[in-house]
């Protein structure tokens, strides 16, 4: 009898030890609110909104300890609308992220799947649009530099280094997966960051390639970039850098990015999912956009945080079309707990010219203004688990 009890106890111990070598975590974020817009296609609008600040998601992440400082890791992350329960990212099951790989304490990680590029990994965290303090609506016009993650990269192989005394670097390559068309619908990016005390500095580069005569952006295409998220051009090059500094309760930062579009055919070019961003019309076969953002975040109390940003975007769409955008984003957030917060946010965009009949358009809103200005005021609840 005693032997049986001992055997059962040992079985439980070994089962617990084996289980401790691997783990799976369920996580997510839910953001819902009410947004008032002064002008959408000539009319004011009240909307129940989903993901006003951060996109709604749920996911699974896990790892298995392989010994010697080596682990197998994976992430599966799904985006959805809290307003109607629909899947986002062109109705993909795991449209936000889906990858598996190996991570070494000594050499870094190597992962394969649908992943974020290096501009998102390194530069975006210095911008208010990639934070809980500005988010989706705070994105630069058309999310032209992808800091708000309009594009994810399919078929990608990604390397991220370990932290070398505050310095990290990484790179990604996304395959076209098409025989005889290696360079069509592929992507690659590089990035690096350095942290020292309260200082954080980062740079990044992203390039997307397509054959303009055979644009491979359909949702079912096997290429690196799919869906209607991308600019419909042959080549998109985005480069940028930024820095931030934290001193006491204040974090201040600045970000500069530029996006160059080439081998375009003009016409209507959209930079976000269908129906969520104003199109732009390229007058030539190339275009240039520059973004300069300054931002600040202040922890007024342990539970109240104030944040704001200003972005100036200078553009050249060809043939003398060069509207400039001024955008201001302000937010107050109250943390009810570590996982639940209330927020109030105001956003304003002004376009210096009103070319080809399209006015200001804040990212994430359902339609553009009929004038050169658009204002949105949002109140919402954000919960993580």
mmCIF file of C-alpha atoms in Angstrom:
data_model
loop_
_atom_site.group_PDB
_atom_site.id
_atom_site.type_symbol
_atom_site.label_atom_id
_atom_site.label_comp_id
_atom_site.label_asym_id
_atom_site.label_seq_id
_atom_site.Cartn_x
_atom_site.Cartn_y
_atom_site.Cartn_z
ATOM 1 C CA UNK A 1 0.000 0.000 0.000
ATOM 2 C CA UNK A 2 2.825 2.349 0.977
ATOM 3 C CA UNK A 3 4.647 1.563 -2.296
ATOM 4 C CA UNK A 4 1.504 2.431 -4.253
ATOM 5 C CA UNK A 5 1.145 5.774 -2.480
ATOM 6 C CA UNK A 6 4.824 6.582 -3.076
ATOM 7 C CA UNK A 7 4.538 5.647 -6.774
ATOM 8 C CA UNK A 8 1.474 7.878 -7.232
ATOM 9 C CA UNK A 9 3.223 10.759 -5.469
ATOM 10 C CA UNK A 10 6.347 10.394 -7.625
ATOM 11 C CA UNK A 11 4.219 10.243 -10.770
ATOM 12 C CA UNK A 12 2.645 13.544 -9.784
ATOM 13 C CA UNK A 13 6.026 15.134 -9.123
ATOM 14 C CA UNK A 14 7.448 14.044 -12.496
ATOM 15 C CA UNK A 15 4.287 15.177 -14.301
ATOM 16 C CA UNK A 16 4.563 18.586 -12.647
ATOM 17 C CA UNK A 17 8.256 18.832 -13.566
ATOM 18 C CA UNK A 18 7.542 17.908 -17.197
ATOM 19 C CA UNK A 19 4.720 20.437 -17.328
ATOM 20 C CA UNK A 20 6.974 23.140 -15.912
ATOM 21 C CA UNK A 21 9.312 22.751 -18.908
ATOM 22 C CA UNK A 22 6.651 24.081 -21.277
ATOM 23 C CA UNK A 23 3.900 26.663 -20.931
ATOM 24 C CA UNK A 24 1.029 28.202 -22.888
ATOM 25 C CA UNK A 25 -0.471 31.598 -22.028
ATOM 26 C CA UNK A 26 -3.847 32.921 -23.159
ATOM 27 C CA UNK A 27 -3.815 36.723 -23.441
ATOM 28 C CA UNK A 28 -5.777 39.519 -25.041
ATOM 29 C CA UNK A 29 -6.908 43.130 -25.191
ATOM 30 C CA UNK A 30 -10.419 44.575 -25.523
ATOM 31 C CA UNK A 31 -10.944 48.233 -26.395
ATOM 32 C CA UNK A 32 -14.424 49.675 -26.942
ATOM 33 C CA UNK A 33 -15.754 53.219 -26.902
ATOM 34 C CA UNK A 34 -17.941 55.970 -28.322
ATOM 35 C CA UNK A 35 -16.527 58.390 -30.905
ATOM 36 C CA UNK A 36 -17.960 61.685 -32.140
ATOM 37 C CA UNK A 37 -16.634 63.033 -35.448
ATOM 38 C CA UNK A 38 -17.445 66.528 -36.654
ATOM 39 C CA UNK A 39 -17.380 65.629 -40.345
ATOM 40 C CA UNK A 40 -17.533 62.359 -42.229
ATOM 41 C CA UNK A 41 -18.485 62.883 -45.874
ATOM 42 C CA UNK A 42 -20.146 66.171 -44.911
ATOM 43 C CA UNK A 43 -22.032 64.961 -41.830
ATOM 44 C CA UNK A 44 -21.256 64.692 -38.143
ATOM 45 C CA UNK A 45 -21.308 61.171 -36.744
ATOM 46 C CA UNK A 46 -21.677 59.329 -33.445
ATOM 47 C CA UNK A 47 -20.257 55.794 -33.494
ATOM 48 C CA UNK A 48 -19.727 52.865 -31.187
ATOM 49 C CA UNK A 49 -16.115 52.082 -31.993
ATOM 50 C CA UNK A 50 -13.879 49.053 -31.650
ATOM 51 C CA UNK A 51 -10.152 49.374 -31.081
ATOM 52 C CA UNK A 52 -10.108 53.175 -30.997
ATOM 53 C CA UNK A 53 -6.756 53.159 -29.214
ATOM 54 C CA UNK A 54 -5.473 49.587 -29.621
ATOM 55 C CA UNK A 55 -6.783 46.854 -31.898
ATOM 56 C CA UNK A 56 -8.791 44.138 -30.166
ATOM 57 C CA UNK A 57 -7.047 40.789 -30.008
ATOM 58 C CA UNK A 58 -6.722 37.456 -28.307
ATOM 59 C CA UNK A 59 -3.842 35.079 -28.594
ATOM 60 C CA UNK A 60 -1.797 32.166 -27.409
ATOM 61 C CA UNK A 61 1.920 32.287 -26.725
ATOM 62 C CA UNK A 62 4.099 29.562 -25.344
ATOM 63 C CA UNK A 63 7.461 27.955 -25.105
ATOM 64 C CA UNK A 64 9.223 24.729 -24.304
ATOM 65 C CA UNK A 65 12.551 24.594 -22.489
ATOM 66 C CA UNK A 66 14.910 22.506 -24.623
ATOM 67 C CA UNK A 67 17.831 22.841 -22.242
ATOM 68 C CA UNK A 68 21.102 24.711 -22.473
ATOM 69 C CA UNK A 69 19.393 28.083 -22.652
ATOM 70 C CA UNK A 70 17.398 27.107 -25.764
ATOM 71 C CA UNK A 71 13.598 27.266 -26.042
ATOM 72 C CA UNK A 72 10.987 26.534 -28.680
ATOM 73 C CA UNK A 73 8.557 29.490 -28.860
ATOM 74 C CA UNK A 74 5.332 30.334 -30.671
ATOM 75 C CA UNK A 75 2.671 33.063 -30.890
ATOM 76 C CA UNK A 76 -0.790 32.857 -32.459
ATOM 77 C CA UNK A 77 -2.742 36.145 -32.324
ATOM 78 C CA UNK A 78 -6.177 36.941 -33.724
ATOM 79 C CA UNK A 79 -7.690 40.385 -34.341
ATOM 80 C CA UNK A 80 -11.423 41.020 -34.015
ATOM 81 C CA UNK A 81 -14.057 43.734 -33.773
ATOM 82 C CA UNK A 82 -15.767 44.063 -30.408
ATOM 83 C CA UNK A 83 -18.671 45.805 -32.170
ATOM 84 C CA UNK A 84 -19.822 42.753 -34.140
ATOM 85 C CA UNK A 85 -17.417 39.918 -33.271
ATOM 86 C CA UNK A 86 -16.032 39.654 -36.797
ATOM 87 C CA UNK A 87 -12.442 38.616 -37.454
ATOM 88 C CA UNK A 88 -10.184 41.325 -38.885
ATOM 89 C CA UNK A 89 -7.120 41.231 -41.156
ATOM 90 C CA UNK A 90 -9.182 39.954 -44.097
ATOM 91 C CA UNK A 91 -10.999 37.416 -41.922
ATOM 92 C CA UNK A 92 -7.826 35.535 -40.995
ATOM 93 C CA UNK A 93 -7.974 33.282 -37.944
ATOM 94 C CA UNK A 94 -4.582 34.504 -36.704
ATOM 95 C CA UNK A 95 -4.230 37.664 -38.759
ATOM 96 C CA UNK A 96 -2.180 39.725 -36.344
ATOM 97 C CA UNK A 97 0.670 37.270 -35.742
ATOM 98 C CA UNK A 98 1.380 33.600 -36.319
ATOM 99 C CA UNK A 99 4.913 32.285 -35.901
ATOM 100 C CA UNK A 100 7.068 29.556 -34.388
ATOM 101 C CA UNK A 101 10.794 29.402 -33.775
ATOM 102 C CA UNK A 102 13.735 28.996 -31.447
ATOM 103 C CA UNK A 103 15.062 31.410 -28.836
ATOM 104 C CA UNK A 104 18.531 31.224 -27.315
ATOM 105 C CA UNK A 105 19.696 33.051 -24.193
ATOM 106 C CA UNK A 106 23.052 33.517 -25.918
ATOM 107 C CA UNK A 107 22.280 34.092 -29.605
ATOM 108 C CA UNK A 108 18.744 35.547 -29.817
ATOM 109 C CA UNK A 109 15.647 34.230 -31.599
ATOM 110 C CA UNK A 110 14.859 32.950 -35.097
ATOM 111 C CA UNK A 111 11.159 32.706 -35.996
ATOM 112 C CA UNK A 112 9.082 31.859 -39.081
ATOM 113 C CA UNK A 113 5.539 32.850 -40.037
ATOM 114 C CA UNK A 114 3.380 35.998 -40.256
ATOM 115 C CA UNK A 115 5.234 38.690 -38.295
ATOM 116 C CA UNK A 116 5.878 42.388 -37.699
ATOM 117 C CA UNK A 117 8.705 44.110 -39.545
ATOM 118 C CA UNK A 118 11.707 45.816 -37.926
ATOM 119 C CA UNK A 119 10.281 49.347 -38.234
ATOM 120 C CA UNK A 120 7.381 48.243 -36.037
ATOM 121 C CA UNK A 121 9.655 46.387 -33.629
ATOM 122 C CA UNK A 122 12.181 49.184 -33.084
ATOM 123 C CA UNK A 123 10.862 52.602 -34.214
ATOM 124 C CA UNK A 124 7.108 52.318 -33.554
ATOM 125 C CA UNK A 125 7.418 52.067 -29.731
ATOM 126 C CA UNK A 126 8.814 55.629 -29.746
ATOM 127 C CA UNK A 127 5.654 56.939 -31.439
ATOM 128 C CA UNK A 128 2.324 57.584 -29.697
ATOM 129 C CA UNK A 129 0.440 55.543 -32.310
ATOM 130 C CA UNK A 130 2.040 52.278 -31.146
ATOM 131 C CA UNK A 131 1.222 52.925 -27.486
ATOM 132 C CA UNK A 132 -1.891 52.830 -25.284
ATOM 133 C CA UNK A 133 -1.671 56.642 -25.121
ATOM 134 C CA UNK A 134 -2.602 57.524 -28.699
ATOM 135 C CA UNK A 135 -3.103 54.373 -30.689
ATOM 136 C CA UNK A 136 -4.953 53.902 -33.963
ATOM 137 C CA UNK A 137 -6.309 57.422 -34.532
ATOM 138 C CA UNK A 138 -2.887 58.913 -33.704
ATOM 139 C CA UNK A 139 -1.296 57.174 -36.719
ATOM 140 C CA UNK A 140 0.424 59.336 -39.315
ATOM 141 C CA UNK A 141 -1.773 60.047 -42.398
ATOM 142 C CA UNK A 142 -2.693 56.849 -44.254
ATOM 143 C CA UNK A 143 -0.405 55.055 -41.765
ATOM 144 C CA UNK A 144 2.092 55.708 -44.556
ATOM 145 C CA UNK A 145 5.077 54.532 -42.469
ATOM 146 C CA UNK A 146 3.304 51.442 -41.077
ATOM 147 C CA UNK A 147 3.934 52.430 -37.435
ATOM 148 C CA UNK A 148 0.330 51.402 -36.702
ATOM 149 C CA UNK A 149 0.894 47.950 -38.238
ATOM 150 C CA UNK A 150 -1.314 48.198 -41.328
ATOM 151 C CA UNK A 151 0.989 45.639 -42.962
ATOM 152 C CA UNK A 152 2.195 42.356 -41.515
ATOM 153 C CA UNK A 153 4.676 40.220 -43.419
ATOM 154 C CA UNK A 154 3.740 36.692 -44.482
ATOM 155 C CA UNK A 155 6.238 33.888 -45.200
ATOM 156 C CA UNK A 156 8.808 35.730 -43.131
ATOM 157 C CA UNK A 157 12.012 34.619 -41.440
ATOM 158 C CA UNK A 158 12.962 36.933 -38.602
ATOM 159 C CA UNK A 159 16.011 37.264 -36.376
ATOM 160 C CA UNK A 160 16.095 39.272 -33.144
ATOM 161 C CA UNK A 161 19.299 39.547 -31.144
ATOM 162 C CA UNK A 162 19.698 39.329 -27.403
ATOM 163 C CA UNK A 163 20.302 42.505 -25.421
ATOM 164 C CA UNK A 164 23.997 43.476 -25.582
ATOM 165 C CA UNK A 165 24.270 46.026 -22.790
ATOM 166 C CA UNK A 166 21.228 47.933 -24.039
ATOM 167 C CA UNK A 167 21.857 47.355 -27.774
ATOM 168 C CA UNK A 168 19.529 45.139 -29.807
ATOM 169 C CA UNK A 169 19.149 44.568 -33.541
ATOM 170 C CA UNK A 170 17.091 42.462 -35.888
ATOM 171 C CA UNK A 171 16.031 41.777 -39.434
ATOM 172 C CA UNK A 172 13.277 40.119 -41.455
ATOM 173 C CA UNK A 173 12.814 38.700 -44.940
ATOM 174 C CA UNK A 174 9.410 37.830 -46.417
ATOM 175 C CA UNK A 175 9.368 35.401 -49.359
ATOM 176 C CA UNK A 176 7.125 35.742 -52.408
ATOM 177 C CA UNK A 177 6.518 31.966 -52.334
ATOM 178 C CA UNK A 178 5.885 32.101 -56.094
ATOM 179 C CA UNK A 179 7.924 30.039 -58.559
ATOM 180 C CA UNK A 180 9.544 32.197 -61.190
ATOM 181 C CA UNK A 181 8.684 35.428 -59.351
ATOM 182 C CA UNK A 182 11.138 35.546 -56.475
ATOM 183 C CA UNK A 183 11.214 39.374 -56.343
ATOM 184 C CA UNK A 184 7.458 39.931 -56.747
ATOM 185 C CA UNK A 185 5.593 40.578 -53.487
ATOM 186 C CA UNK A 186 8.557 40.164 -51.185
ATOM 187 C CA UNK A 187 9.642 42.251 -48.203
ATOM 188 C CA UNK A 188 12.700 42.848 -46.084
ATOM 189 C CA UNK A 189 13.571 45.093 -43.147
ATOM 190 C CA UNK A 190 16.301 45.890 -40.629
ATOM 191 C CA UNK A 191 16.299 47.700 -37.312
ATOM 192 C CA UNK A 192 18.218 48.424 -34.132
ATOM 193 C CA UNK A 193 17.778 50.157 -30.785
ATOM 194 C CA UNK A 194 19.900 51.264 -27.846
ATOM 195 C CA UNK A 195 18.788 51.912 -24.278
ATOM 196 C CA UNK A 196 20.841 53.612 -21.605
ATOM 197 C CA UNK A 197 19.088 54.677 -18.431
ATOM 198 C CA UNK A 198 16.080 56.746 -19.496
ATOM 199 C CA UNK A 199 17.321 57.150 -23.081
ATOM 200 C CA UNK A 200 15.994 55.009 -25.937
ATOM 201 C CA UNK A 201 17.196 55.463 -29.538
ATOM 202 C CA UNK A 202 16.045 53.378 -32.529
ATOM 203 C CA UNK A 203 16.250 53.174 -36.331
ATOM 204 C CA UNK A 204 14.495 50.963 -38.883
ATOM 205 C CA UNK A 205 14.040 50.284 -42.593
ATOM 206 C CA UNK A 206 11.334 48.443 -44.562
ATOM 207 C CA UNK A 207 11.092 47.674 -48.271
ATOM 208 C CA UNK A 208 8.160 46.079 -50.125
ATOM 209 C CA UNK A 209 8.471 44.988 -53.760
ATOM 210 C CA UNK A 210 5.788 44.228 -56.328
ATOM 211 C CA UNK A 211 5.437 44.017 -60.086
ATOM 212 C CA UNK A 212 3.131 46.963 -60.798
ATOM 213 C CA UNK A 213 1.753 45.119 -63.833
ATOM 214 C CA UNK A 214 0.906 42.098 -61.702
ATOM 215 C CA UNK A 215 0.140 43.443 -58.258
ATOM 216 C CA UNK A 216 0.104 40.534 -55.851
ATOM 217 C CA UNK A 217 -1.974 41.954 -53.012
ATOM 218 C CA UNK A 218 -5.071 39.762 -53.108
ATOM 219 C CA UNK A 219 -5.944 38.115 -49.795
ATOM 220 C CA UNK A 220 -5.469 34.635 -51.255
ATOM 221 C CA UNK A 221 -2.092 35.378 -52.844
ATOM 222 C CA UNK A 222 0.879 33.497 -51.356
ATOM 223 C CA UNK A 223 3.156 36.562 -51.292
ATOM 224 C CA UNK A 224 4.721 38.419 -48.374
ATOM 225 C CA UNK A 225 2.222 41.325 -48.279
ATOM 226 C CA UNK A 226 -1.463 40.639 -48.918
ATOM 227 C CA UNK A 227 -4.826 42.318 -48.599
ATOM 228 C CA UNK A 228 -5.693 45.985 -49.227
ATOM 229 C CA UNK A 229 -3.378 47.273 -46.512
ATOM 230 C CA UNK A 230 -0.468 48.198 -48.755
ATOM 231 C CA UNK A 231 0.045 51.025 -51.214
ATOM 232 C CA UNK A 232 -0.585 49.714 -54.718
ATOM 233 C CA UNK A 233 2.849 50.538 -56.077
ATOM 234 C CA UNK A 234 5.827 48.610 -57.350
ATOM 235 C CA UNK A 235 8.199 49.636 -54.572
ATOM 236 C CA UNK A 236 7.653 51.076 -51.107
ATOM 237 C CA UNK A 237 10.645 52.137 -49.025
ATOM 238 C CA UNK A 238 10.126 53.316 -45.465
ATOM 239 C CA UNK A 239 12.946 54.477 -43.209
ATOM 240 C CA UNK A 240 12.882 56.199 -39.868
ATOM 241 C CA UNK A 241 14.338 56.763 -36.470
ATOM 242 C CA UNK A 242 13.482 58.252 -33.139
ATOM 243 C CA UNK A 243 14.434 58.778 -29.559
ATOM 244 C CA UNK A 244 12.736 59.151 -26.208
ATOM 245 C CA UNK A 245 13.896 60.083 -22.745
ATOM 246 C CA UNK A 246 12.240 59.336 -19.423
ATOM 247 C CA UNK A 247 12.905 61.587 -16.468
ATOM 248 C CA UNK A 248 10.763 61.021 -13.409
ATOM 249 C CA UNK A 249 7.087 60.864 -14.396
ATOM 250 C CA UNK A 250 7.691 62.349 -17.865
ATOM 251 C CA UNK A 251 8.598 60.605 -21.126
ATOM 252 C CA UNK A 252 9.274 62.840 -24.140
ATOM 253 C CA UNK A 253 10.099 61.641 -27.626
ATOM 254 C CA UNK A 254 10.538 62.505 -31.280
ATOM 255 C CA UNK A 255 10.173 60.361 -34.408
ATOM 256 C CA UNK A 256 11.062 61.022 -38.035
ATOM 257 C CA UNK A 257 9.988 58.711 -40.861
ATOM 258 C CA UNK A 258 9.829 58.938 -44.615
ATOM 259 C CA UNK A 259 8.124 56.733 -47.183
ATOM 260 C CA UNK A 260 9.054 56.708 -50.858
ATOM 261 C CA UNK A 261 6.688 55.141 -53.384
ATOM 262 C CA UNK A 262 7.870 54.372 -56.898
ATOM 263 C CA UNK A 263 6.806 52.447 -60.011
ATOM 264 C CA UNK A 264 3.206 53.514 -59.474
ATOM 265 C CA UNK A 265 0.519 53.890 -62.101
ATOM 266 C CA UNK A 266 -1.366 56.738 -60.406
ATOM 267 C CA UNK A 267 -5.058 56.359 -59.845
ATOM 268 C CA UNK A 268 -6.668 55.650 -56.495
ATOM 269 C CA UNK A 269 -4.164 54.342 -53.969
ATOM 270 C CA UNK A 270 -5.424 53.349 -50.541
ATOM 271 C CA UNK A 271 -3.187 52.817 -47.529
ATOM 272 C CA UNK A 272 -5.437 50.887 -45.176
ATOM 273 C CA UNK A 273 -8.168 48.275 -45.092
ATOM 274 C CA UNK A 274 -11.033 48.931 -47.480
ATOM 275 C CA UNK A 275 -13.412 51.569 -46.201
ATOM 276 C CA UNK A 276 -11.224 52.781 -43.335
ATOM 277 C CA UNK A 277 -8.909 55.315 -44.970
ATOM 278 C CA UNK A 278 -9.136 58.072 -47.534
ATOM 279 C CA UNK A 279 -7.555 57.235 -50.861
ATOM 280 C CA UNK A 280 -4.846 59.406 -52.359
ATOM 281 C CA UNK A 281 -4.305 60.018 -56.047
ATOM 282 C CA UNK A 282 -0.732 59.832 -57.299
ATOM 283 C CA UNK A 283 -0.156 62.270 -60.159
ATOM 284 C CA UNK A 284 3.103 60.629 -61.233
ATOM 285 C CA UNK A 285 4.805 57.266 -60.941
ATOM 286 C CA UNK A 286 6.333 58.185 -57.587
ATOM 287 C CA UNK A 287 5.463 59.893 -54.311
ATOM 288 C CA UNK A 288 7.251 61.019 -51.173
ATOM 289 C CA UNK A 289 5.888 61.427 -47.618
ATOM 290 C CA UNK A 290 7.771 62.699 -44.551
ATOM 291 C CA UNK A 291 6.511 62.603 -40.961
ATOM 292 C CA UNK A 292 7.894 64.520 -37.986
ATOM 293 C CA UNK A 293 6.310 63.686 -34.634
ATOM 294 C CA UNK A 294 6.904 65.066 -31.161
ATOM 295 C CA UNK A 295 5.203 63.400 -28.207
ATOM 296 C CA UNK A 296 5.078 63.569 -24.426
ATOM 297 C CA UNK A 297 3.588 61.415 -21.671
ATOM 298 C CA UNK A 298 3.154 62.532 -18.062
ATOM 299 C CA UNK A 299 2.153 60.306 -15.129
ATOM 300 C CA UNK A 300 0.189 62.907 -13.190
ATOM 301 C CA UNK A 301 -0.578 60.392 -10.426
ATOM 302 C CA UNK A 302 -0.061 56.623 -10.136
ATOM 303 C CA UNK A 303 -3.474 56.185 -11.809
ATOM 304 C CA UNK A 304 -3.805 59.196 -14.146
ATOM 305 C CA UNK A 305 -1.666 59.629 -17.269
ATOM 306 C CA UNK A 306 -1.787 62.545 -19.715
ATOM 307 C CA UNK A 307 -0.328 62.247 -23.211
ATOM 308 C CA UNK A 308 -0.138 64.213 -26.421
ATOM 309 C CA UNK A 309 1.557 64.379 -29.800
ATOM 310 C CA UNK A 310 1.918 66.668 -32.789
ATOM 311 C CA UNK A 311 2.755 65.351 -36.259
ATOM 312 C CA UNK A 312 3.632 67.337 -39.350
ATOM 313 C CA UNK A 313 3.443 65.358 -42.600
ATOM 314 C CA UNK A 314 4.852 66.768 -45.807
ATOM 315 C CA UNK A 315 3.899 65.059 -49.067
ATOM 316 C CA UNK A 316 4.572 65.170 -52.777
ATOM 317 C CA UNK A 317 2.166 63.160 -54.920
ATOM 318 C CA UNK A 318 3.549 64.460 -58.213
ATOM 319 C CA UNK A 319 2.421 67.059 -60.760
ATOM 320 C CA UNK A 320 2.400 69.827 -58.154
ATOM 321 C CA UNK A 321 0.126 68.007 -55.707
ATOM 322 C CA UNK A 322 1.821 68.378 -52.319
ATOM 323 C CA UNK A 323 -0.691 68.698 -49.460
ATOM 324 C CA UNK A 324 0.732 68.968 -45.957
ATOM 325 C CA UNK A 325 -0.931 67.537 -42.852
ATOM 326 C CA UNK A 326 -0.956 68.858 -39.284
ATOM 327 C CA UNK A 327 -2.268 66.504 -36.613
ATOM 328 C CA UNK A 328 -2.720 66.880 -32.850
ATOM 329 C CA UNK A 329 -3.616 64.014 -30.517
ATOM 330 C CA UNK A 330 -4.432 64.397 -26.806
ATOM 331 C CA UNK A 331 -5.419 61.747 -24.254
ATOM 332 C CA UNK A 332 -6.205 61.391 -20.557
ATOM 333 C CA UNK A 333 -6.214 57.864 -19.121
ATOM 334 C CA UNK A 334 -7.357 56.644 -15.722
ATOM 335 C CA UNK A 335 -6.153 53.230 -14.543
ATOM 336 C CA UNK A 336 -8.896 51.552 -12.548
ATOM 337 C CA UNK A 337 -6.547 48.591 -12.022
ATOM 338 C CA UNK A 338 -3.435 47.116 -13.639
ATOM 339 C CA UNK A 339 -5.581 45.689 -16.427
ATOM 340 C CA UNK A 340 -8.533 48.055 -16.829
ATOM 341 C CA UNK A 341 -8.470 51.736 -17.759
ATOM 342 C CA UNK A 342 -10.810 54.481 -18.913
ATOM 343 C CA UNK A 343 -9.686 57.015 -21.509
ATOM 344 C CA UNK A 344 -10.794 60.270 -23.117
ATOM 345 C CA UNK A 345 -9.091 61.238 -26.351
ATOM 346 C CA UNK A 346 -9.299 64.139 -28.787
ATOM 347 C CA UNK A 347 -7.771 64.150 -32.283
ATOM 348 C CA UNK A 348 -7.583 66.883 -34.925
ATOM 349 C CA UNK A 349 -6.179 66.825 -38.437
ATOM 350 C CA UNK A 350 -5.826 69.696 -40.884
ATOM 351 C CA UNK A 351 -4.715 69.301 -44.494
ATOM 352 C CA UNK A 352 -3.231 72.427 -46.046
ATOM 353 C CA UNK A 353 -4.823 71.776 -49.414
ATOM 354 C CA UNK A 354 -7.880 69.865 -50.488
ATOM 355 C CA UNK A 355 -6.673 68.153 -53.665
ATOM 356 C CA UNK A 356 -8.818 65.902 -55.853
ATOM 357 C CA UNK A 357 -11.885 66.350 -53.649
ATOM 358 C CA UNK A 358 -10.682 64.576 -50.505
ATOM 359 C CA UNK A 359 -10.332 66.288 -47.156
ATOM 360 C CA UNK A 360 -8.728 65.419 -43.846
ATOM 361 C CA UNK A 361 -9.021 61.816 -42.700
ATOM 362 C CA UNK A 362 -7.965 60.548 -39.286
ATOM 363 C CA UNK A 363 -6.760 56.961 -39.334
ATOM 364 C CA UNK A 364 -9.365 54.370 -38.343
ATOM 365 C CA UNK A 365 -12.454 56.485 -39.035
ATOM 366 C CA UNK A 366 -14.902 55.174 -41.596
ATOM 367 C CA UNK A 367 -14.722 58.113 -44.032
ATOM 368 C CA UNK A 368 -12.920 61.343 -44.785
ATOM 369 C CA UNK A 369 -14.075 64.858 -44.017
ATOM 370 C CA UNK A 370 -15.581 66.948 -46.796
ATOM 371 C CA UNK A 371 -13.371 69.829 -45.633
ATOM 372 C CA UNK A 372 -9.718 70.368 -44.776
ATOM 373 C CA UNK A 373 -10.344 69.592 -41.084
ATOM 374 C CA UNK A 374 -11.542 66.589 -39.131
ATOM 375 C CA UNK A 375 -12.021 66.333 -35.361
ATOM 376 C CA UNK A 376 -12.775 63.193 -33.361
ATOM 377 C CA UNK A 377 -13.486 62.907 -29.636
ATOM 378 C CA UNK A 378 -13.542 59.427 -28.082
ATOM 379 C CA UNK A 379 -14.316 57.964 -24.660
ATOM 380 C CA UNK A 380 -13.720 54.308 -23.987
ATOM 381 C CA UNK A 381 -12.756 51.364 -21.832
ATOM 382 C CA UNK A 382 -9.617 49.278 -22.333
ATOM 383 C CA UNK A 383 -9.096 45.882 -20.657
ATOM 384 C CA UNK A 384 -6.205 43.437 -20.962
ATOM 385 C CA UNK A 385 -6.061 39.848 -19.810
#
